[in-house]
Coordinates of C-alpha atoms in Angstrom, one line a residue:
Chain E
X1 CA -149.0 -101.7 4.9
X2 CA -148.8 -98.7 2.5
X3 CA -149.3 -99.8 -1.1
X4 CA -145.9 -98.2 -1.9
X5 CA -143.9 -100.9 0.2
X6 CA -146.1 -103.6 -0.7
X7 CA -145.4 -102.3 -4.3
X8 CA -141.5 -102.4 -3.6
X9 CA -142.0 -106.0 -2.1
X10 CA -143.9 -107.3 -5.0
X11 CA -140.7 -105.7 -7.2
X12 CA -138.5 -107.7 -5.2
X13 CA -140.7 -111.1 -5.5
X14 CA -141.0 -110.8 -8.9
X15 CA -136.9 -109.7 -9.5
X16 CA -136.1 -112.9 -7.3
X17 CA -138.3 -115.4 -9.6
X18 CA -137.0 -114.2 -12.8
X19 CA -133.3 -114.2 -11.4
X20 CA -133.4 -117.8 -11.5
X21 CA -131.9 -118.6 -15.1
X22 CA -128.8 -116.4 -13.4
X23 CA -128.1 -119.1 -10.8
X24 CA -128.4 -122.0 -12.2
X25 CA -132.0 -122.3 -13.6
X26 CA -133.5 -123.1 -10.1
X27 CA -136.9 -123.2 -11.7
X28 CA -138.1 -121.1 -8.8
X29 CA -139.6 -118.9 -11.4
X30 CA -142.7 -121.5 -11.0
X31 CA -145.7 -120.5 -9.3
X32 CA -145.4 -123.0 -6.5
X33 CA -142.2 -121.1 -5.1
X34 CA -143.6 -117.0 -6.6
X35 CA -147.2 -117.5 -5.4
X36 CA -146.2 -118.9 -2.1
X37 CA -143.4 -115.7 -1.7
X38 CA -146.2 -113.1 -2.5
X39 CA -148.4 -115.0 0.4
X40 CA -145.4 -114.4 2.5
X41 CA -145.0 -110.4 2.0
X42 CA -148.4 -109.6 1.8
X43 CA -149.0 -111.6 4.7
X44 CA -151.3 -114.6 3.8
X45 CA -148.4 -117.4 3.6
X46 CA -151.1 -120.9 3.3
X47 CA -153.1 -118.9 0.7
X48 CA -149.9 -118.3 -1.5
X49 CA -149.4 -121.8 -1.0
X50 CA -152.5 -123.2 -2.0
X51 CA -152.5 -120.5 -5.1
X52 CA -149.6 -121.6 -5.8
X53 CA -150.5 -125.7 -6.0
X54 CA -153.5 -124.5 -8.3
X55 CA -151.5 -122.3 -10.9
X56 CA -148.2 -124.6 -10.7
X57 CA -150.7 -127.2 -12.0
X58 CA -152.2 -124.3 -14.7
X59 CA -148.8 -123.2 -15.9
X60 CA -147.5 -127.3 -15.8
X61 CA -147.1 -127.5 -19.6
X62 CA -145.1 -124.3 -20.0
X63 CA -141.2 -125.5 -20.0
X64 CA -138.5 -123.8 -22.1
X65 CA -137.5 -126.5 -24.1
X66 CA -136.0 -125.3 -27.0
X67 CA -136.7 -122.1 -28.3
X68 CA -140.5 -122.0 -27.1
X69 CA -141.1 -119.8 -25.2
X70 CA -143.9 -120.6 -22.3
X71 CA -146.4 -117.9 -20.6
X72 CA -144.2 -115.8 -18.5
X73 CA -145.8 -117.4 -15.5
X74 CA -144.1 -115.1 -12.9
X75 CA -145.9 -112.2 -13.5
X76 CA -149.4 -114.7 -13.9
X77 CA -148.8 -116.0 -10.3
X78 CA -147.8 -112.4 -8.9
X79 CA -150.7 -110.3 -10.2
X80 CA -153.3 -113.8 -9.8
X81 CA -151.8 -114.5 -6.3
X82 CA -151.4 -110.9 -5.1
X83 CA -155.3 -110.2 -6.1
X84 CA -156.8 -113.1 -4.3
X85 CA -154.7 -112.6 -1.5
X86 CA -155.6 -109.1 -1.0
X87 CA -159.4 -109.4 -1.9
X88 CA -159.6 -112.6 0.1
X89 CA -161.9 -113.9 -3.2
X90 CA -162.2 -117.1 -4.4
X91 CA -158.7 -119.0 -5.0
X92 CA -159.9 -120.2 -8.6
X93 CA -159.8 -116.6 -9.8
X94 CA -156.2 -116.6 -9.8
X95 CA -156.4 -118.8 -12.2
X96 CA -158.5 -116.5 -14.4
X97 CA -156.3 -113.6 -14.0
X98 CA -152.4 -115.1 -14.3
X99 CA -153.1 -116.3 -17.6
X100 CA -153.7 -113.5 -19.7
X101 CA -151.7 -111.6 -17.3
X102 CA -148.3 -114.0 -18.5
X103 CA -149.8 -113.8 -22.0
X104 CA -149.1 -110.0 -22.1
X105 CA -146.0 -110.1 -20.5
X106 CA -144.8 -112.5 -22.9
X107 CA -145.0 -110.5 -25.6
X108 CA -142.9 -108.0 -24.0
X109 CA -140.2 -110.2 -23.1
X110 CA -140.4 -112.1 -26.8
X111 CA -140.5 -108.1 -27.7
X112 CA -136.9 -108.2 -25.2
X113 CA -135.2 -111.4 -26.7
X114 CA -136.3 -110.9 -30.3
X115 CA -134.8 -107.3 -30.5
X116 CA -132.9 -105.9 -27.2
X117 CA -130.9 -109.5 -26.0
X118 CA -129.4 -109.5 -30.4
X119 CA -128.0 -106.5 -29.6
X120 CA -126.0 -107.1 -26.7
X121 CA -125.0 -110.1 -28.5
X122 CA -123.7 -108.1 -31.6
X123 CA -121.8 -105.8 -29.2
X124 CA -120.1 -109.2 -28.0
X125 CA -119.9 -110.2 -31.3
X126 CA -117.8 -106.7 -32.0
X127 CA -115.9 -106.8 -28.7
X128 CA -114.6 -110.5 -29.5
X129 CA -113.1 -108.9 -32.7
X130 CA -110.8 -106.9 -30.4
X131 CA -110.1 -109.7 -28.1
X132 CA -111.7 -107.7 -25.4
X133 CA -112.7 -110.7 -22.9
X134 CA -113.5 -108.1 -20.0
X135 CA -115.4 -106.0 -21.6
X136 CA -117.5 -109.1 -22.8
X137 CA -118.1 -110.0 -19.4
X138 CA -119.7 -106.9 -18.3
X139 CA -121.8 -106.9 -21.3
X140 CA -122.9 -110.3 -20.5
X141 CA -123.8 -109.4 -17.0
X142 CA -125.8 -106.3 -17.9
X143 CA -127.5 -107.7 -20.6
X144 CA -128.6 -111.1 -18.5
X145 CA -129.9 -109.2 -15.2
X146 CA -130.9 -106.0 -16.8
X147 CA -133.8 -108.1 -18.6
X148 CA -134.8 -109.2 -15.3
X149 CA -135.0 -105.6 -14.1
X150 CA -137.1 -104.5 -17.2
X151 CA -139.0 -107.4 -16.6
X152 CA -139.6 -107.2 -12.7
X153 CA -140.5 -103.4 -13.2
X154 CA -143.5 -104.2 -15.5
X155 CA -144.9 -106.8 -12.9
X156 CA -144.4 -103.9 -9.8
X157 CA -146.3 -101.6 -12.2
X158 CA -149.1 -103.8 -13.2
X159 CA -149.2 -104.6 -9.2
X160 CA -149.2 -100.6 -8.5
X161 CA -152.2 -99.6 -11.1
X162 CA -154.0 -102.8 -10.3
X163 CA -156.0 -105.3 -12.0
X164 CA -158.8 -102.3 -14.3
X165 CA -155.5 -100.7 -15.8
X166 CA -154.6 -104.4 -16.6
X167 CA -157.8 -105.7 -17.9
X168 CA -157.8 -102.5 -20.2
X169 CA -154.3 -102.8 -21.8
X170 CA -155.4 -106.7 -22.7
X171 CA -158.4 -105.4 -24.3
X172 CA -156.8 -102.9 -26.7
X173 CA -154.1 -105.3 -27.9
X174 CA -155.7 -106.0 -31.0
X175 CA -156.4 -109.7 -31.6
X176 CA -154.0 -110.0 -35.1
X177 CA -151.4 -108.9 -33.3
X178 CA -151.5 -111.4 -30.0
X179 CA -151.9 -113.9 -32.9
X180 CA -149.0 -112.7 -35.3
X181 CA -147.0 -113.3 -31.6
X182 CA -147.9 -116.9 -32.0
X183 CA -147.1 -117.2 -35.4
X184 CA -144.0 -115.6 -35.1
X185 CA -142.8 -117.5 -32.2
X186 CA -143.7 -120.7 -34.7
X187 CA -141.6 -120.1 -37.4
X188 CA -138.2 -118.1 -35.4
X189 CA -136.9 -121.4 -34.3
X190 CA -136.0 -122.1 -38.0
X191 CA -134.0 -119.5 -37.9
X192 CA -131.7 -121.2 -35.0
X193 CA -131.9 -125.0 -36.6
X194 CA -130.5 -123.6 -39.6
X195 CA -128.0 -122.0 -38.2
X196 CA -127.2 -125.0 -36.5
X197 CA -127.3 -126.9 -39.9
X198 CA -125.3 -125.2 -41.3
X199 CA -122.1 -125.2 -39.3
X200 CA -122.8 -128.8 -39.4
X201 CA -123.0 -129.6 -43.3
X202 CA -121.5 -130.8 -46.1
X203 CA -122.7 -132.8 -49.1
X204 CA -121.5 -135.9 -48.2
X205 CA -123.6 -135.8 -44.6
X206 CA -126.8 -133.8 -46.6
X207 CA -128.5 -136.9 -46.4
X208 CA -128.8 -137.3 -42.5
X209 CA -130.6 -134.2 -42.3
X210 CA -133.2 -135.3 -44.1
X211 CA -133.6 -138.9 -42.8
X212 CA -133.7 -136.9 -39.2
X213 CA -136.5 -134.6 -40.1
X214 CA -138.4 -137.5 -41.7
X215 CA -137.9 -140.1 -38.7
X216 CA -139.7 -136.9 -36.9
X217 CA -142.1 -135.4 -39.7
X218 CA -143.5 -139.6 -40.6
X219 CA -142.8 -141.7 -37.6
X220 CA -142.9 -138.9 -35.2
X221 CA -139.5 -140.0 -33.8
X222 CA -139.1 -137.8 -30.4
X223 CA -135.6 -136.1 -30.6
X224 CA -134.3 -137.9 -28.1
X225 CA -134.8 -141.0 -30.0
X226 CA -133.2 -139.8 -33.1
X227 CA -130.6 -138.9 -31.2
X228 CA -130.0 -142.5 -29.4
X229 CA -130.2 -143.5 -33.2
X230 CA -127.3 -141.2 -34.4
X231 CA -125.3 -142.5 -31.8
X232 CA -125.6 -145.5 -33.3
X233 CA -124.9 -144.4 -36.6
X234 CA -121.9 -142.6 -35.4
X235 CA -119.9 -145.3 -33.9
X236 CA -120.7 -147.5 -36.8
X237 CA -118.6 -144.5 -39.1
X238 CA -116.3 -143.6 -36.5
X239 CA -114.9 -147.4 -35.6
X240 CA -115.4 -148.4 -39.7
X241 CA -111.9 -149.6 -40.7
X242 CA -110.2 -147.5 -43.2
X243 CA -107.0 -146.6 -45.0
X244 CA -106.3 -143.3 -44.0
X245 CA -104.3 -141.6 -47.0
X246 CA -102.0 -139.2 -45.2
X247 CA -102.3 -135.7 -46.5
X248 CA -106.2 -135.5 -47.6
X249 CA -108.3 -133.9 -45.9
X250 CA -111.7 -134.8 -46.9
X251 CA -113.6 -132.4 -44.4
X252 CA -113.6 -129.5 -46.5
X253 CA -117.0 -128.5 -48.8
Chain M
X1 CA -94.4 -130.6 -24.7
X2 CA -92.2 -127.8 -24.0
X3 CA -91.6 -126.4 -20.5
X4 CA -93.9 -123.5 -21.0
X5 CA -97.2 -125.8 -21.1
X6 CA -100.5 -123.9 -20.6
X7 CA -102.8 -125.7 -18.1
X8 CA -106.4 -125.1 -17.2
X9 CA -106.2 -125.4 -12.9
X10 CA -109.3 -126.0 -10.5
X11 CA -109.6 -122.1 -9.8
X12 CA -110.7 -121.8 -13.5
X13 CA -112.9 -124.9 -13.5
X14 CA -114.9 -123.1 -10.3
X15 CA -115.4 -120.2 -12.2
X16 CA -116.8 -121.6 -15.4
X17 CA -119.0 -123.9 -12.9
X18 CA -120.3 -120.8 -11.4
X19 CA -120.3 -118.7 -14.7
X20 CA -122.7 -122.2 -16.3
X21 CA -125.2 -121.1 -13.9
X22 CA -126.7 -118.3 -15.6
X23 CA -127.0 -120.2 -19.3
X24 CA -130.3 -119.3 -19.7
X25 CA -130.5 -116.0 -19.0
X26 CA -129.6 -114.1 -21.8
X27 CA -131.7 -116.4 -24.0
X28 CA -132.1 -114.4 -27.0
X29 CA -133.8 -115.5 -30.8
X30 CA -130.7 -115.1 -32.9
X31 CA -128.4 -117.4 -31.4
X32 CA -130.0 -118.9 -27.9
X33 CA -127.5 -119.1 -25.0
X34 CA -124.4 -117.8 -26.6
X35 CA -123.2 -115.2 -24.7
X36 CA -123.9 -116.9 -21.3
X37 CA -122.0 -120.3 -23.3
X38 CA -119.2 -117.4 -24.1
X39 CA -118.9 -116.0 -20.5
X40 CA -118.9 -119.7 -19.1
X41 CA -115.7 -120.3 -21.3
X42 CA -114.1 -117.1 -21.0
X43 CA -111.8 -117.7 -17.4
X44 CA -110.5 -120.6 -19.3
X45 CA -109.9 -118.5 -22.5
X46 CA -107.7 -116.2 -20.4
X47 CA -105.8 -118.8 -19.1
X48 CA -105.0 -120.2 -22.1
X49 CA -104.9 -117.2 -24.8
X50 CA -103.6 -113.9 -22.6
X51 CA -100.2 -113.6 -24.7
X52 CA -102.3 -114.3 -27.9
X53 CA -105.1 -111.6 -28.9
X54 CA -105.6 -113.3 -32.4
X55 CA -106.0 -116.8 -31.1
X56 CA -108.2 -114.9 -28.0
X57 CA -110.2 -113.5 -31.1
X58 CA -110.7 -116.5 -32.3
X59 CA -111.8 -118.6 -29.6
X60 CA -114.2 -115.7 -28.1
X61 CA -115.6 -116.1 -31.6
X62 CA -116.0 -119.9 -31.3
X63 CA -118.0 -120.0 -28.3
X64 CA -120.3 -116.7 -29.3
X65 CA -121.7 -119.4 -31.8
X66 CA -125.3 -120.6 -31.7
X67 CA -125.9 -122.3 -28.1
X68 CA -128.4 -124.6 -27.5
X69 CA -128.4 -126.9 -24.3
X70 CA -129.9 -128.0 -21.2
X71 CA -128.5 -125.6 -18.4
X72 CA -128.0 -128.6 -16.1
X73 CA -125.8 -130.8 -17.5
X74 CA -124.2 -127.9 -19.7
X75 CA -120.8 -128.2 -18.0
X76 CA -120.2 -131.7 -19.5
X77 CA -119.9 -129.6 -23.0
X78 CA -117.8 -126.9 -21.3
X79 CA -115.7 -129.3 -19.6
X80 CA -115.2 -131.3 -23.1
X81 CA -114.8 -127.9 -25.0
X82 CA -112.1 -126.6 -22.6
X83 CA -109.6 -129.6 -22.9
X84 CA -109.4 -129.2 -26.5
X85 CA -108.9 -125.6 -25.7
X86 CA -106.2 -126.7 -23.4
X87 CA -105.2 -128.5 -26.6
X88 CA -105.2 -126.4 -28.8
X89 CA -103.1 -123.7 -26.7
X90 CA -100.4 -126.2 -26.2
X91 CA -100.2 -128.0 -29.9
X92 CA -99.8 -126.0 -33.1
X93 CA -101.3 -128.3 -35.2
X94 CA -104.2 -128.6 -33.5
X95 CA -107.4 -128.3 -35.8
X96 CA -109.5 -125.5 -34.1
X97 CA -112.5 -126.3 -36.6
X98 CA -112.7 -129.6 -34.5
X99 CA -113.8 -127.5 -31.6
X100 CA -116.6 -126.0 -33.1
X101 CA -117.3 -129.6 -34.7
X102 CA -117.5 -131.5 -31.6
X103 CA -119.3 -128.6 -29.8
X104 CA -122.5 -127.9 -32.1
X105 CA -123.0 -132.1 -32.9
X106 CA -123.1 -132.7 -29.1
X107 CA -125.5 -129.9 -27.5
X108 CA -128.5 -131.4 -29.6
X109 CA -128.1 -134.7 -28.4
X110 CA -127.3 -133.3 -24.9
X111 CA -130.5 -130.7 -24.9
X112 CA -132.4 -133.6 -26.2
X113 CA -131.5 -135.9 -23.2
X114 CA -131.4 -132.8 -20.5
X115 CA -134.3 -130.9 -21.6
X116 CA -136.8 -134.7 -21.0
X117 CA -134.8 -135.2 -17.7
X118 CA -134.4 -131.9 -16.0
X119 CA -137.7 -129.9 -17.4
X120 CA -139.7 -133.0 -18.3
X121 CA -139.4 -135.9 -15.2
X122 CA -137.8 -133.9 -12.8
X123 CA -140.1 -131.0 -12.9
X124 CA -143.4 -133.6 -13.3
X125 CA -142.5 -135.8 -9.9
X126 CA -141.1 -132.4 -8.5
X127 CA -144.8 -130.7 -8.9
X128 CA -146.7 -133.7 -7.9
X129 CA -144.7 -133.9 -4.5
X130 CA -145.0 -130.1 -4.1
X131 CA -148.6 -129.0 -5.1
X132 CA -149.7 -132.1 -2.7
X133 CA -148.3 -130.2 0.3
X134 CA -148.9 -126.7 -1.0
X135 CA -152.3 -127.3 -1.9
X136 CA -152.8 -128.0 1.8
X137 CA -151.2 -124.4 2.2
X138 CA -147.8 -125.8 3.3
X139 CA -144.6 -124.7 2.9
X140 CA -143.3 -127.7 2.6
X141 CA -144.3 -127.5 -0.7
X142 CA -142.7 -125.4 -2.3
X143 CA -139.6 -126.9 -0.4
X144 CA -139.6 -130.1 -1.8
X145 CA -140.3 -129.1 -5.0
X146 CA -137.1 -126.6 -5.0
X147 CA -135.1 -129.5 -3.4
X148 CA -136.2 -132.3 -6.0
X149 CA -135.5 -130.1 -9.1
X150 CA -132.2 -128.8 -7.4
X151 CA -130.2 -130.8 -5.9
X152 CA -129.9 -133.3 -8.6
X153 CA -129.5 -130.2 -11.0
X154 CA -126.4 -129.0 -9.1
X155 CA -124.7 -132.5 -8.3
X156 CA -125.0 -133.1 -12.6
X157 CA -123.7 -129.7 -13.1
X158 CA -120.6 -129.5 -11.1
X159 CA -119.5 -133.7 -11.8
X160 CA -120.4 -133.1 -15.3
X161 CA -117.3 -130.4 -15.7
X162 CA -115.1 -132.6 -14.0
X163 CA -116.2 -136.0 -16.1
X164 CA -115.9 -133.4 -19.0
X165 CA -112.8 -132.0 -18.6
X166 CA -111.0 -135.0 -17.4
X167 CA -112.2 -137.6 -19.9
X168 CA -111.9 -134.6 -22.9
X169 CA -108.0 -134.2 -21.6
X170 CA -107.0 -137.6 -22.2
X171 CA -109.4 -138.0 -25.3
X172 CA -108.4 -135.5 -27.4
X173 CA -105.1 -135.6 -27.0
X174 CA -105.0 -139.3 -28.3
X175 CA -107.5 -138.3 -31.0
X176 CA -104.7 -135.9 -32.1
X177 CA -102.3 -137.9 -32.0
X178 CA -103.6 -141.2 -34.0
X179 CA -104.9 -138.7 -36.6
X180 CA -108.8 -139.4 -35.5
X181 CA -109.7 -136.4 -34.6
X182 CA -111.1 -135.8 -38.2
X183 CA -113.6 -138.6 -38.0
X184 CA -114.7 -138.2 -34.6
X185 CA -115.8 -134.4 -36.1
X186 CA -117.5 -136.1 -39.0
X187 CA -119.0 -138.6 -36.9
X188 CA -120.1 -136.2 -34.2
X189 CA -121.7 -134.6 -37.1
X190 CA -123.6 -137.0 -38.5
X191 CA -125.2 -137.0 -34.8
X192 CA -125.8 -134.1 -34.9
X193 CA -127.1 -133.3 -38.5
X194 CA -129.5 -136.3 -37.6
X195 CA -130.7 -134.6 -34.0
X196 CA -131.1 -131.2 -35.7
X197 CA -133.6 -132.9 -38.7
X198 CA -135.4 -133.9 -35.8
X199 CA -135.2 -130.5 -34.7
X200 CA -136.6 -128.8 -37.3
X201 CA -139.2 -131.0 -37.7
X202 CA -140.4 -131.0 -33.8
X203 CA -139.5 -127.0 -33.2
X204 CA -140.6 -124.9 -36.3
X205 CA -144.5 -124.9 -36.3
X206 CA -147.0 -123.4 -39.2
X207 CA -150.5 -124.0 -40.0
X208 CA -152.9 -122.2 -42.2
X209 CA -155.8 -122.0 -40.9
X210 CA -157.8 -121.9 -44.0
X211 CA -161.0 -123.8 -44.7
X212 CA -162.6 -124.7 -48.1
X213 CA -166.4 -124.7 -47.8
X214 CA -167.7 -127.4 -50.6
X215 CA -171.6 -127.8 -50.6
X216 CA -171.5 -127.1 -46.9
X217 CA -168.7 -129.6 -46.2
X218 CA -165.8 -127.9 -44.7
X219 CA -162.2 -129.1 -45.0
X220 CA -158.7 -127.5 -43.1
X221 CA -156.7 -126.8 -46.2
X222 CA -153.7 -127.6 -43.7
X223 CA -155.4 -131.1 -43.7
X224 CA -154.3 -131.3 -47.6
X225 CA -151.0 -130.6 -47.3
X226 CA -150.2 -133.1 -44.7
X227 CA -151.3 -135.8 -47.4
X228 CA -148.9 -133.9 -49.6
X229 CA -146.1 -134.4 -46.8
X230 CA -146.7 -133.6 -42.8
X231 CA -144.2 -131.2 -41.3
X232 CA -144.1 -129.5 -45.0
X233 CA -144.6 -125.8 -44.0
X234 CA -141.7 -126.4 -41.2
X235 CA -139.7 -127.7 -44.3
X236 CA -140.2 -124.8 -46.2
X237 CA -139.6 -122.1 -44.2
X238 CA -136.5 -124.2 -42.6
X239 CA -135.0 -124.3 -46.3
X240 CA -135.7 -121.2 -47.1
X241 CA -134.0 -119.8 -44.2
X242 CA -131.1 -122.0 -44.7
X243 CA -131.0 -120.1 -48.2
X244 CA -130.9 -117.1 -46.8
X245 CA -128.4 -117.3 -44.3
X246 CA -126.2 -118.6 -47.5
X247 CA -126.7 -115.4 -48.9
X248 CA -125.0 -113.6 -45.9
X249 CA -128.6 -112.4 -45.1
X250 CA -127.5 -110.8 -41.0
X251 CA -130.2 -112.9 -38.3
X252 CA -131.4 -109.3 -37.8
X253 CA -132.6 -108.4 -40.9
X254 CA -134.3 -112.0 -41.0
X255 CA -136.1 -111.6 -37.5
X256 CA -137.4 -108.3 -38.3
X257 CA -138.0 -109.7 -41.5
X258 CA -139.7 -112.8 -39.7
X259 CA -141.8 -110.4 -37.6
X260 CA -143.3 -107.8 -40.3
X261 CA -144.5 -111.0 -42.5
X262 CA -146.3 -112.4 -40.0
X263 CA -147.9 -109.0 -38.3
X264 CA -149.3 -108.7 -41.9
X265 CA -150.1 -112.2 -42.9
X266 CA -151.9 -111.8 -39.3
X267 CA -154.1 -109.3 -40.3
X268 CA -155.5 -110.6 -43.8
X269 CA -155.6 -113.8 -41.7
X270 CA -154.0 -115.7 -44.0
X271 CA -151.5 -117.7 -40.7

């Protein structure tokens, strides 16, 4: 098989696992399912599988729960899987490879949804002022498969160059900047709780705010917890008998 | 009700079932899943707001707010969200704030619920049935794991709209009516003020990595300031943030602004 058609199949693998927020977040961007489709193109299926079993296992900590954002373990399990598969080495060295390999690509898709996914959503933001649902729409669509592309395209290119080029782009990254990645990817969720917080506030309510970060910050309360608590907490407002004076609204700060 | 009463039908609910299904992916920093949340809604905005561009505005507004939600079980919110739409087409005096209200207190608790179901049990039991076949370089492997994570994921997503949608119908309407609706915003936000404390303590993360060298005894300076109060970096930068975005400061300017401080705080090694 010519390295060009292997290189378009390895586009295609890698276009498929990142696809899967678009259809209903399969979670078939894991290595078990990627690793196991690059087996099946490059023609070593039971190797992809068991490459997959040892880098699912790897990559099991890396979820999207909130806004952190996890090793991009698609292009870890193509270029790790791909390698081994193709070299017929030692299945552990996948291991080896995929994880700086989804460090770096990580950056470039924070790089994607820090500053390129923001803009689409500010042209939404000035298509909703005309009213223009259509044009929305296509936006969207662009926008939420177009990363994917961009995404997909670096994997087929680090697959094409091969595993030198790879190992040489890691080692000029210098190590402030990998860090400053981390750091930054640390403090940016602030930036969405508070946005949160404040659609939410008023002065009257202030006050659960702050009993909800120190439940966390103290007791180290999970957030499902506190939010089993606030259930609670709601009812007992919501069913509290009152005299409702017509004409007041009390909502407004 | 007058004759000409606007009414979300199942051909809409399908779309907005399928439309849920990409939630996730235009993730982006500034305000999470909004656009996908905003494309999920929009067949149902159309329906409902075609003859009115400045209601239309409004709503497409609404929904391109901050999202944040477990894409599995989203469709409960966009069923819930949608009658009150449905609502608010149809009565005048509707409060549209309430939307919003009832919206942003009930995706925390949601995402916190979702988010240890669907990404935490479901994707443990889902790997340790999966890598035990795969590992023998089986497909079944990967098989099972795609059917354990999946077909749960899709059953919650499509009866979730319906339990949404119906249940938020008749709700919200009565809510209207028996002049409740207020309270269940505040309540719902007390919920979710609580849930989004939580937040900011669990999400945000900061530590100096500083040490003070005394005699030869080294102590983390971080290690002081959670005796001052743990979680009190998060604190900081969550209030100062919450500052800033009262001073109309755009999301932009504050991730770029976000991004320079830490590239340079980086390099004198000061975070």
């Amino acid at each position: 098989m010519s390295l060009t058609l292997q290189t378009l199949l390895i586009f295609a693998v890698a276009f498929f696992g990142y696809m899967h927020s678009y259809v209903g977040s399969t979670m078939w961007n894991r290595p078990i399912v990627v690793s196991t489709l690059v087996g099946a193109v490059l023609g070593d299926l039971p190797t992809g599988c068991k490459v997959g079993a040892m880098l699912e296992l790897a990559f099991l900590g890396a979820v999207p729960i909130g806004a952190s954002n996890p090793p991009d373990m698609v292009s870890g399990a193509v270029i790790g899987t791909a390698y081994v598969v193709l070299q017929s080495t030692d299945i552990e060295t996948a291991v080896a490879l995929a994880i700086p390999v989804a460090a770096l690509v990580a950056i470039f898709d924070n790089f994607l949804m820090m500053f390129v996914l923001p803009e689409a959503a500010h042209i939404c933001d000035r298509l909703a002022d005309k009213a223009d649902a259509d044009k929305i729409d296509v936006v969207v669509r662009a926008a939420s498969i177009g990363n994917k592309v961009a995404l997909a395209l670096i994997v087929a290119l680090g697959f094409y160059f091969g595993i030198p080029v790879i190992e040489k782009i890691l080692a000029s990254i210098p190590e402030f900047v990998t860090h400053a990645m981390d750091v930054v990817a640390g403090i940016l969720p602030a930036i969405g709780v508070a946005i949160l917080a404040r659609n939410m506030m008023s002065k009257e309510l202030a006050p659960w705010l702050m009993f909800g970060f120190l439940a966390t910050a103290y007791l180290e309360v999970p957030t499902f917890g506190i939010a089993l608590f606030g259930i609670g907490v709601a009812m007992l407002y919501f069913f509290k008998k009152e005299v409702i004076v017509e004409g007041v609204d009390d909502n407004e700060f | 009700m007058n004759s000409n009463v606007k009414k979300i039908t199942q051909k809409e609910l399908n779309q907005v079932f399928l439309r849920s299904c990409t939630l996730d992916s235009g993730w982006n920093y500034e305000r999470q899943q909004h656009i996908n949340y905003c494309f999920t809604m929009i067949p149902v905005l159309k329906k409902l707001y075609s003859d009115d561009p400045e209601k239309m505005k409004r709503a497409l507004h609404r929904h391109l707010e901050f999202m944040a939600c477990t894409p599995h079980i989203v469709t409960l919110l966009a069923g819930i969200t949608a009658a009150m739409e449905e609502e608010n087409a149809n009565n005048p005096d509707f409060d549209e704030q309430s939307i919003s209200a009832v919206k942003t207190s009930l995706m925390g608790p949601m995402a916190g619920f979702g988010d240890s179901v669907f990404w935490g049990s479901l994707l443990t039991i889902a790997v340790g049935v999966g890598t035990s076949f795969a590992s023998q370089g089986s497909v079944l492997g990967p098989v099972l794991f795609f059917l354990t994570i999946n077909v749960p994921g899709f059953l919650s997503r499509y009866y979730g709209l319906k339990i949404g949608y119906n249940s938020g119908t008749t709700f919200f309407a009565n809510m209207e009516k028996s002049g409740m609706i207020n309270k269940l915003s505040k309540a719902a936000a007390i919920l979710g003020l609580l849930v989004v404390g939580s937040m900011a303590a669990s999400q945000i993360s900061i530590e100096i990595p500083w040490v003070i060298d005394i005699n030869g005894i080294t102590t983390p300076i971080q290690e002081y300031i959670d005796w001052i109060m743990p979680k009190f970096l998060p604190a900081c930068a969550f209030v100062l943030v919450y500052w800033l975005l009262g001073k109309k400061i755009k999301t932009t300017t504050l991730l770029l602004l976000t991004f320079v401080v830490c590239i340079i705080l980086s390099y004198f090694q000061i975070l």
